[in-house]
Amino acid sequence: MPVHPPPATFLETGPTGPLSLDSAFYIERPPVETFAYAAIARPGSLLRIKAPKQMGKSSLLMRVIEQAHQQGAKTGKIDFLQAEKTCFASLDTLLRWFCHLTARQLGIAPNLDDWWDEEIGSKVSCTLYFENHLLRRLDTPLVLVINEINRVFEHEEVAGDFLSLLRFWHEQGQRSPVWQNLRLVLAYCTEVYVPLQLEQSPFNVGQQLKLPPFTTAQVQELAARYQVPQQLGEAYVPFIDELMSLVGGHPYLTHAVLAQVPDTAADPQDLLNQAMQPSGVWGEYLRRGYASVRHQPDLIDTLQQLVKAPHGLKLPLHLAYQLENVGLVHYDGDRYRLSCELFKRFLVAELAGPEAPAPIQLQQENQRLKQLAHTDALTQIPNRLAFDIRLQIAWQRMSQTQEPLTLMMCDIDYFKAYNDNYGHLAGDQCLRQVASILQAQMGTAPDFVARFGGEEFAVILPRTDLLTAEKRAETLRSQISLQTAQGEMPPVTISIGGAVASTPTNQSTRQLIEAADRVLYESKRLGRDRVTIISLL
């Protein structure tokens, strides 16, 4: 994907609404788009798209509608954010509004009174209207998008009948040629808490699509389009790492801060600190979500419990609905959790009152905790979690620059026998000593050393070709042998296996790890205390 220079107006404001169809900043989240496009092509289909607010639903819906046009279908979009409170006064009022708006969007005169008959009821009248006045007039399928259908949940007096009607239409589409031309897309941001019989709910039929947050690779792709790697240089990797730990790939929050980078000279860490301030790019989002719940004691009490519950809580549906509706929580398995680390920090400060620590103090404390989470307790070098994150970032950069990337796996020879002969305390000391030598020899940025597991260590060497990797590996091997021989403990040797990648085509980080592991065991098979490095073509 080429790097697109971002328009200045977008950089100044950040993403304030759906991203246009030609936006360079729309990031696909496979298989989301492919799944949605295939769903609307099926006769009589019902697609349910669920995601919290500002996770990209509106941008996706724009593309679903455009895809429907390309498939030759007619489209309509009913957005319940446009519905006035009076529209929910009765089922009859709601269904007439729904039919009138759909007809207008299709360019068909509404003529509701020709089909409405109070003696047969609103649901039957609405069904006859859709079948005979709308669907039979069309010579193509109709993809009808119903956005923010969760607003209907708030009106229990009409919700059950309206939602069961949508279920009935979908079932008609399984047997009636006319109704097969109706393809429904329901978009909502909360779990369904309206009490419905299983056979009446539209939320247990059709296909469900939950919009996920960005992955690390997708955040890196977006950062590249904002030219962040060029702007930050060596600070780019820790910046992306910290951004992911704060917002967990939340699309809006990620866009908002990345849009600031090309337009500021601030230190990356300062940029994140500023974003969390009341006047920062995240401040308004946080205040808006909190303002809608701060005067409701039951919601505040629930948030206080969630802040202290790392594994989440089971919540009453009416409370979960309100918190999920403003994006503060998300449903995970059978529990609700705070949506991201940023929300937790914000709530800790808000709920603690005026004596709460300042956001920067919280940032520093969280940085300390995060460092502990990414550090191996025994050797005090980065652990497997930190390795996985750093390798993914290095892989993404390699794919952009086409510069070689080397991964070396290092294993202490005969370590089990060492433990058996000298004891586990001596084994621990040996691991610490080897880790220290590795860090001294290979731990200068952008190189990266981590404990991979047991007696195995990993070394990531960006911008390192095969010849250079072989020389550095031989130096490392000899230094381990030399330096461990000078201590009080018995000396050890290491075997090294490495793989060099120069293009991501038909390869992945997993294949790189597997290749390095494979040649590591080739080094061991050939007698240990040796180096084997290969190039992946």
XYZ file of C-alpha atoms in Angstrom:
537
model
C 0.000 0.000 0.000
C 1.533 3.344 -0.984
C 1.967 6.098 1.560
C -0.587 8.817 0.922
C 0.312 12.374 1.989
C -2.524 13.362 4.317
C -4.560 16.483 3.527
C -3.740 19.362 5.883
C -7.359 19.916 6.880
C -7.670 16.306 8.026
C -4.470 16.517 10.045
C -5.698 19.594 11.863
C -9.025 18.150 12.899
C -8.647 14.384 12.979
C -11.480 12.018 12.040
C -14.759 13.700 12.987
C -17.118 11.469 11.010
C -17.300 8.539 8.602
C -14.340 8.206 6.260
C -15.292 8.865 2.639
C -15.097 6.088 0.079
C -11.902 7.540 -1.382
C -10.249 8.256 1.974
C -6.619 7.183 2.213
C -7.150 6.660 5.937
C -9.709 3.856 5.795
C -8.053 0.675 7.056
C -9.635 -2.629 6.105
C -9.956 -5.243 8.841
C -10.010 -8.612 7.064
C -12.212 -10.553 6.846
C -14.775 -7.887 7.876
C -15.385 -6.270 4.499
C -15.348 -9.506 2.501
C -17.770 -11.117 4.969
C -20.193 -8.175 4.788
C -20.104 -7.934 0.989
C -20.789 -11.652 0.629
C -23.674 -11.476 3.115
C -25.651 -8.797 1.246
C -25.340 -10.775 -1.982
C -27.359 -13.670 -0.521
C -31.131 -13.706 -1.193
C -33.186 -12.954 1.914
C -30.089 -12.320 4.018
C -29.887 -10.604 7.397
C -26.538 -9.178 8.478
C -26.025 -7.898 12.040
C -23.108 -5.500 12.577
C -22.278 -4.846 16.223
C -19.606 -2.479 17.526
C -19.327 0.260 20.157
C -19.601 3.886 19.114
C -16.828 5.297 16.914
C -15.386 1.898 16.097
C -15.949 2.459 12.374
C -19.514 1.210 11.813
C -20.574 4.234 9.763
C -17.498 4.040 7.532
C -18.136 0.326 6.979
C -21.830 0.904 6.235
C -20.901 3.434 3.543
C -18.821 0.745 1.868
C -21.531 -1.888 2.263
C -23.989 0.445 0.523
C -21.482 1.172 -2.247
C -20.878 -2.556 -2.695
C -24.638 -3.115 -2.937
C -24.765 -0.561 -5.760
C -21.952 -2.402 -7.529
C -23.939 -5.625 -7.156
C -26.842 -3.913 -8.921
C -29.095 -3.580 -5.868
C -31.242 -0.675 -4.718
C -30.338 0.666 -1.288
C -32.008 2.439 1.573
C -30.705 3.571 4.935
C -32.889 4.106 7.983
C -30.925 5.807 10.749
C -32.701 5.845 14.088
C -30.522 8.754 15.175
C -32.799 10.813 12.913
C -35.967 9.602 14.608
C -37.668 12.107 16.897
C -38.994 10.980 20.252
C -42.554 11.178 18.937
C -41.725 8.508 16.348
C -41.697 5.962 19.179
C -45.033 7.070 20.660
C -46.764 3.960 19.331
C -46.037 1.013 17.076
C -48.312 2.476 14.409
C -46.424 5.792 14.417
C -43.052 4.039 14.267
C -43.981 1.748 11.369
C -45.529 4.571 9.338
C -42.362 6.640 9.817
C -40.249 3.631 8.823
C -42.267 2.940 5.658
C -42.499 6.588 4.643
C -38.742 7.110 4.909
C -37.940 3.896 3.014
C -40.272 4.827 0.155
C -38.807 8.323 -0.098
C -35.285 6.910 -0.328
C -36.354 4.612 -3.155
C -38.004 7.469 -5.041
C -41.472 5.944 -4.604
C -44.481 8.017 -3.547
C -45.312 6.863 0.015
C -49.147 6.603 -0.349
C -49.324 5.024 3.101
C -53.079 5.440 3.471
C -53.671 3.180 0.461
C -52.267 0.250 2.419
C -52.867 1.035 6.079
C -55.858 -0.656 7.667
C -56.387 -0.404 11.417
C -58.615 -3.478 11.369
C -55.713 -5.772 10.414
C -53.184 -3.899 12.555
C -49.984 -1.999 11.969
C -47.655 -4.993 11.541
C -49.742 -6.620 8.818
C -50.310 -3.259 7.120
C -46.584 -2.575 7.157
C -45.799 -6.028 5.753
C -48.319 -5.677 2.922
C -46.951 -2.206 2.178
C -43.369 -3.454 1.938
C -44.291 -6.461 -0.173
C -46.706 -4.877 -2.633
C -45.899 -1.169 -2.696
C -42.112 -1.414 -2.466
C -40.586 -4.828 -3.223
C -42.864 -5.732 -6.167
C -42.069 -2.393 -7.812
C -38.346 -3.104 -7.810
C -36.646 -5.196 -10.467
C -33.518 -5.597 -8.324
C -32.796 -6.628 -4.719
C -33.150 -4.027 -1.960
C -30.358 -3.752 0.622
C -31.944 -1.947 3.561
C -29.505 -0.694 6.195
C -31.009 0.045 9.620
C -28.495 1.991 11.681
C -28.515 2.546 15.461
C -31.343 0.063 15.881
C -30.334 -0.019 19.549
C -32.351 3.195 19.959
C -35.445 1.048 19.555
C -34.350 -0.990 22.596
C -35.027 2.057 24.779
C -38.758 1.920 23.966
C -39.991 -1.434 25.215
C -43.595 -0.604 24.363
C -42.753 -0.800 20.639
C -39.422 -2.661 20.531
C -40.758 -6.206 20.802
C -43.270 -5.829 17.977
C -40.884 -3.955 15.683
C -38.003 -6.394 16.124
C -40.205 -9.462 15.749
C -41.506 -7.956 12.485
C -37.968 -7.799 11.106
C -37.527 -11.460 12.106
C -40.753 -12.342 10.268
C -39.575 -10.573 7.101
C -36.291 -12.461 7.195
C -38.140 -15.773 7.531
C -40.350 -14.806 4.599
C -37.162 -14.336 2.598
C -36.325 -18.007 3.065
C -39.398 -19.115 1.115
C -40.901 -16.216 -0.856
C -39.243 -14.991 -4.088
C -40.526 -11.465 -3.445
C -39.062 -11.300 0.068
C -35.782 -12.853 -1.081
C -35.086 -9.480 -2.674
C -34.975 -7.844 0.768
C -31.525 -7.993 2.373
C -31.460 -6.468 5.858
C -28.404 -4.952 7.538
C -28.866 -4.141 11.242
C -26.197 -1.986 12.907
C -26.108 -1.457 16.667
C -23.662 -0.671 19.451
C -24.950 -2.609 22.469
C -26.007 -6.051 23.508
C -29.722 -6.689 23.011
C -31.541 -6.413 26.319
C -35.138 -6.271 25.070
C -36.943 -9.414 26.334
C -37.832 -11.389 23.196
C -38.827 -14.976 22.596
C -36.083 -16.819 20.707
C -38.394 -17.353 17.746
C -39.206 -13.620 17.612
C -35.728 -12.107 17.760
C -33.856 -10.965 14.640
C -30.628 -11.150 16.635
C -30.249 -14.927 16.599
C -30.732 -15.441 12.864
C -28.758 -14.425 9.819
C -25.077 -13.632 10.206
C -23.366 -11.574 12.883
C -20.319 -9.408 12.336
C -18.568 -7.909 15.357
C -16.301 -5.058 14.339
C -12.931 -5.645 16.047
C -10.374 -3.028 17.078
C -7.309 -2.504 14.917
C -4.521 -5.036 15.212
C -0.953 -3.832 15.735
C -0.272 -4.348 12.027
C -3.318 -2.271 11.094
C -2.260 0.542 13.441
C 1.164 0.459 11.797
C -0.459 0.661 8.365
C -2.486 3.683 9.443
C 0.604 5.283 10.979
C 2.443 4.833 7.684
C -0.331 6.676 5.851
C 0.068 9.547 8.310
C 3.855 9.396 7.690
C 4.453 8.750 11.390
C 7.515 6.453 10.952
C 9.346 9.180 9.017
C 8.376 11.780 11.608
C 9.387 9.824 14.719
C 12.369 7.798 13.505
C 13.686 5.483 16.225
C 10.985 6.692 18.628
C 8.322 5.160 16.355
C 8.451 1.610 17.751
C 7.957 2.488 21.446
C 5.342 5.079 20.466
C 3.201 2.483 18.664
C 3.749 0.043 21.523
C 2.499 2.574 24.082
C -0.394 3.694 21.870
C -1.616 0.104 21.570
C -1.363 -0.431 25.322
C -3.455 2.698 25.943
C -6.287 2.413 23.418
C -6.022 -1.201 22.271
C -6.525 -0.391 18.589
C -9.689 1.699 19.117
C -10.117 3.216 15.613
C -11.264 6.724 16.540
C -8.765 7.183 19.367
C -5.962 5.805 17.194
C -6.827 8.093 14.282
C -7.131 11.098 16.579
C -3.611 10.904 17.976
C -1.869 9.743 14.777
C -3.352 12.725 12.951
C -1.478 15.006 15.354
C 1.984 13.540 14.818
C 2.959 15.127 11.470
C 1.820 18.531 12.724
C 3.756 18.676 16.004
C 7.325 18.736 17.229
C 6.353 17.284 20.619
C 8.138 14.278 22.070
C 6.042 11.135 21.359
C 5.495 10.441 25.054
C 4.521 14.080 25.617
C 2.098 13.777 22.712
C 0.306 10.895 24.435
C 0.315 12.738 27.754
C -1.170 15.822 26.087
C -3.828 13.710 24.364
C -5.094 12.573 27.786
C -5.428 16.109 29.131
C -8.917 17.730 29.196
C -7.927 19.896 26.220
C -6.241 17.008 24.384
C -7.529 15.112 21.357
C -8.852 12.330 23.612
C -10.192 14.693 26.278
C -13.479 15.601 24.598
C -14.255 11.971 23.793
C -13.630 10.932 27.403
C -15.624 13.803 28.901
C -18.565 13.265 26.565
C -18.870 9.602 27.490
C -18.522 10.272 31.199
C -20.907 13.259 31.229
C -23.816 11.062 30.196
C -23.430 8.795 33.255
C -21.850 10.936 35.981
C -25.148 11.960 37.612
C -26.504 8.404 37.826
C -25.354 6.777 41.094
C -25.970 3.204 39.949
C -23.778 3.713 36.870
C -21.017 5.412 38.851
C -21.063 2.564 41.370
C -20.789 0.074 38.499
C -17.827 1.937 37.000
C -16.080 1.955 40.375
C -16.457 -1.814 40.543
C -15.215 -2.270 36.965
C -12.080 -0.217 37.630
C -11.162 -2.739 40.344
C -12.141 -5.832 38.342
C -9.395 -6.803 35.862
C -11.408 -9.822 34.706
C -14.645 -7.871 34.233
C -18.069 -8.231 35.796
C -21.462 -9.643 34.990
C -23.828 -6.659 34.857
C -27.599 -6.168 34.875
C -28.636 -5.610 31.277
C -30.119 -2.152 31.816
C -26.823 -0.901 33.299
C -24.698 -2.643 30.687
C -26.790 -1.099 27.918
C -26.210 2.462 29.127
C -22.468 2.015 29.624
C -21.990 0.159 26.353
C -24.062 2.741 24.495
C -21.541 5.479 25.331
C -18.578 3.199 24.621
C -17.204 2.883 28.162
C -17.510 -0.911 28.330
C -17.545 -3.841 25.941
C -18.914 -7.363 26.217
C -16.226 -10.034 26.442
C -17.360 -13.642 26.765
C -19.895 -13.539 29.562
C -18.612 -10.367 31.236
C -18.310 -6.649 30.704
C -14.947 -4.903 30.835
C -13.759 -1.333 30.468
C -13.120 -0.739 26.793
C -9.426 0.122 27.091
C -6.636 1.157 29.450
C -7.191 4.839 28.626
C -10.743 4.668 29.980
C -9.504 3.004 33.150
C -6.976 5.761 33.818
C -9.533 8.457 33.112
C -12.088 6.871 35.425
C -9.555 6.332 38.214
C -8.868 10.071 38.170
C -12.529 11.110 37.869
C -13.944 8.718 40.442
C -11.260 9.500 43.001
C -12.284 13.166 43.072
C -10.117 16.278 43.427
C -7.352 14.476 45.311
C -6.773 12.052 42.454
C -3.312 11.858 40.882
C -2.785 13.977 37.789
C -2.961 12.168 34.419
C 0.805 12.458 33.970
C 1.374 10.767 37.342
C -1.002 8.011 36.303
C 0.860 7.762 33.014
C 4.171 7.321 34.826
C 2.742 4.683 37.159
C 1.178 2.796 34.288
C 4.433 2.989 32.367
C 6.126 1.290 35.327
C 3.460 -1.442 35.452
C 3.622 -1.923 31.700
C 7.382 -2.302 31.877
C 6.932 -5.019 34.489
C 4.421 -6.807 32.245
C 6.927 -6.794 29.365
C 9.991 -7.788 31.425
C 11.197 -11.284 32.268
C 11.262 -11.503 36.058
C 14.416 -13.636 36.279
C 16.722 -12.042 33.694
C 15.247 -8.509 33.672
C 15.319 -8.355 29.871
C 12.210 -8.176 27.638
C 9.946 -11.237 27.757
C 8.033 -13.212 25.114
C 5.130 -10.728 25.075
C 7.500 -7.837 24.376
C 9.234 -9.947 21.718
C 5.971 -10.668 19.884
C 5.081 -6.974 19.777
C 8.543 -5.869 18.661
C 8.835 -8.537 15.965
C 5.475 -7.533 14.500
C 6.574 -3.892 14.365
C 9.946 -4.806 12.831
C 8.174 -6.971 10.255
C 5.857 -4.124 9.308
C 8.799 -1.756 8.895
C 10.656 -4.314 6.781
C 7.615 -4.596 4.506
C 7.676 -0.820 4.012
C 11.420 -0.304 3.559
C 12.334 -3.655 1.913
C 15.447 -3.699 4.145
C 16.480 -7.134 5.474
C 15.332 -8.339 8.884
C 17.238 -11.012 10.808
C 15.879 -13.135 13.641
C 18.339 -15.201 15.683
C 17.356 -17.884 18.192
C 20.011 -18.666 20.812
C 19.914 -21.736 23.049
C 22.243 -22.560 25.963
C 23.894 -25.911 25.252
C 23.322 -28.807 27.663
C 21.368 -26.559 30.021
C 19.338 -29.414 31.530
C 22.538 -31.192 32.493
C 23.869 -27.900 33.907
C 20.781 -27.618 36.122
C 21.012 -31.250 37.190
C 24.723 -31.019 38.058
C 24.894 -27.597 39.716
C 21.329 -26.975 40.902
C 18.558 -24.625 39.848
C 20.004 -21.596 41.631
C 23.158 -21.965 39.572
C 20.976 -22.421 36.506
C 19.177 -19.169 37.275
C 22.498 -17.361 37.654
C 23.630 -18.805 34.328
C 20.491 -17.493 32.600
C 21.032 -14.044 34.094
C 24.665 -13.976 32.973
C 23.876 -15.050 29.406
C 21.037 -12.513 29.229
C 23.396 -9.768 30.401
C 25.975 -10.639 27.732
C 23.291 -10.789 25.041
C 21.953 -7.413 26.093
C 25.413 -5.859 26.057
C 26.276 -7.314 22.649
C 22.945 -7.018 20.866
C 20.605 -4.835 22.915
C 21.252 -1.408 21.389
C 18.274 0.007 19.441
C 17.012 -0.823 16.928
C 18.301 -4.318 17.818
C 16.236 -6.166 20.398
C 16.959 -9.043 22.798
C 14.309 -11.060 24.656
C 13.992 -14.242 26.655
C 11.930 -16.482 24.387
C 11.348 -19.219 26.944
C 13.353 -21.591 29.141
C 17.025 -21.384 28.131
C 16.195 -19.913 24.708
C 16.716 -16.266 23.778
C 15.692 -14.310 20.671
C 17.511 -11.460 18.934
C 15.797 -9.176 16.399
C 18.199 -7.369 14.055
C 16.496 -4.878 11.701
C 18.403 -3.759 8.592
C 20.827 -6.694 8.932
C 21.743 -8.852 5.922
C 23.005 -12.435 5.879
C 26.737 -11.648 5.906
C 26.431 -9.120 8.741
C 24.195 -11.475 10.725
C 26.737 -14.301 10.454
C 29.572 -12.057 11.679
C 27.567 -10.721 14.613
C 26.346 -14.189 15.567
C 29.908 -15.561 15.590
C 31.029 -12.658 17.759
C 28.169 -13.305 20.161
C 28.865 -17.034 20.325
C 32.538 -16.479 21.128
C 31.754 -13.786 23.732
C 29.365 -16.101 25.577
C 32.035 -18.801 25.722
C 34.763 -16.335 26.717
C 32.900 -14.321 29.347
C 31.204 -17.232 31.100
C 34.629 -18.916 31.400
C 35.919 -15.932 33.391
C 33.324 -16.148 36.156
C 33.045 -18.286 39.248
C 30.399 -20.530 37.692
C 31.143 -23.269 35.128
C 31.292 -21.885 31.553
C 28.608 -22.525 28.946
C 28.290 -22.286 25.185
C 25.346 -21.417 22.982
C 24.024 -22.615 19.660
C 22.570 -20.011 17.299
C 20.131 -20.389 14.446
C 19.021 -17.445 12.358
C 16.847 -16.527 9.405
C 17.024 -13.404 7.238
C 13.915 -12.049 5.506
C 13.993 -9.228 2.976
C 10.437 -9.222 1.666
C 7.134 -10.146 3.346
C 5.771 -11.782 0.188
C 4.388 -15.235 0.996
C 6.002 -15.043 4.435
C 4.948 -14.148 7.961
C 6.519 -13.615 11.373
C 5.479 -17.149 12.275
C 7.396 -18.553 9.305
C 10.418 -16.458 10.281
C 10.357 -17.873 13.826
C 9.903 -21.426 12.537
C 12.828 -21.020 10.120
C 15.129 -19.663 12.834
C 14.112 -22.495 15.179
C 14.736 -25.052 12.453
C 18.311 -23.945 11.829
C 18.939 -23.582 15.578
C 18.350 -27.304 15.932
C 20.543 -27.863 12.884
C 23.346 -26.119 14.825
C 22.684 -28.439 17.758
C 22.595 -31.508 15.537
C 25.983 -30.579 14.073
C 27.605 -30.529 17.510
C 26.446 -27.366 19.307
C 28.493 -24.211 20.030
C 28.045 -23.089 16.448
C 26.120 -20.698 14.180
C 23.798 -21.470 11.282
C 22.086 -18.602 9.428
C 19.904 -18.937 6.325
C 18.226 -16.501 3.963
C 14.496 -16.805 3.241
C 13.830 -16.277 -0.463
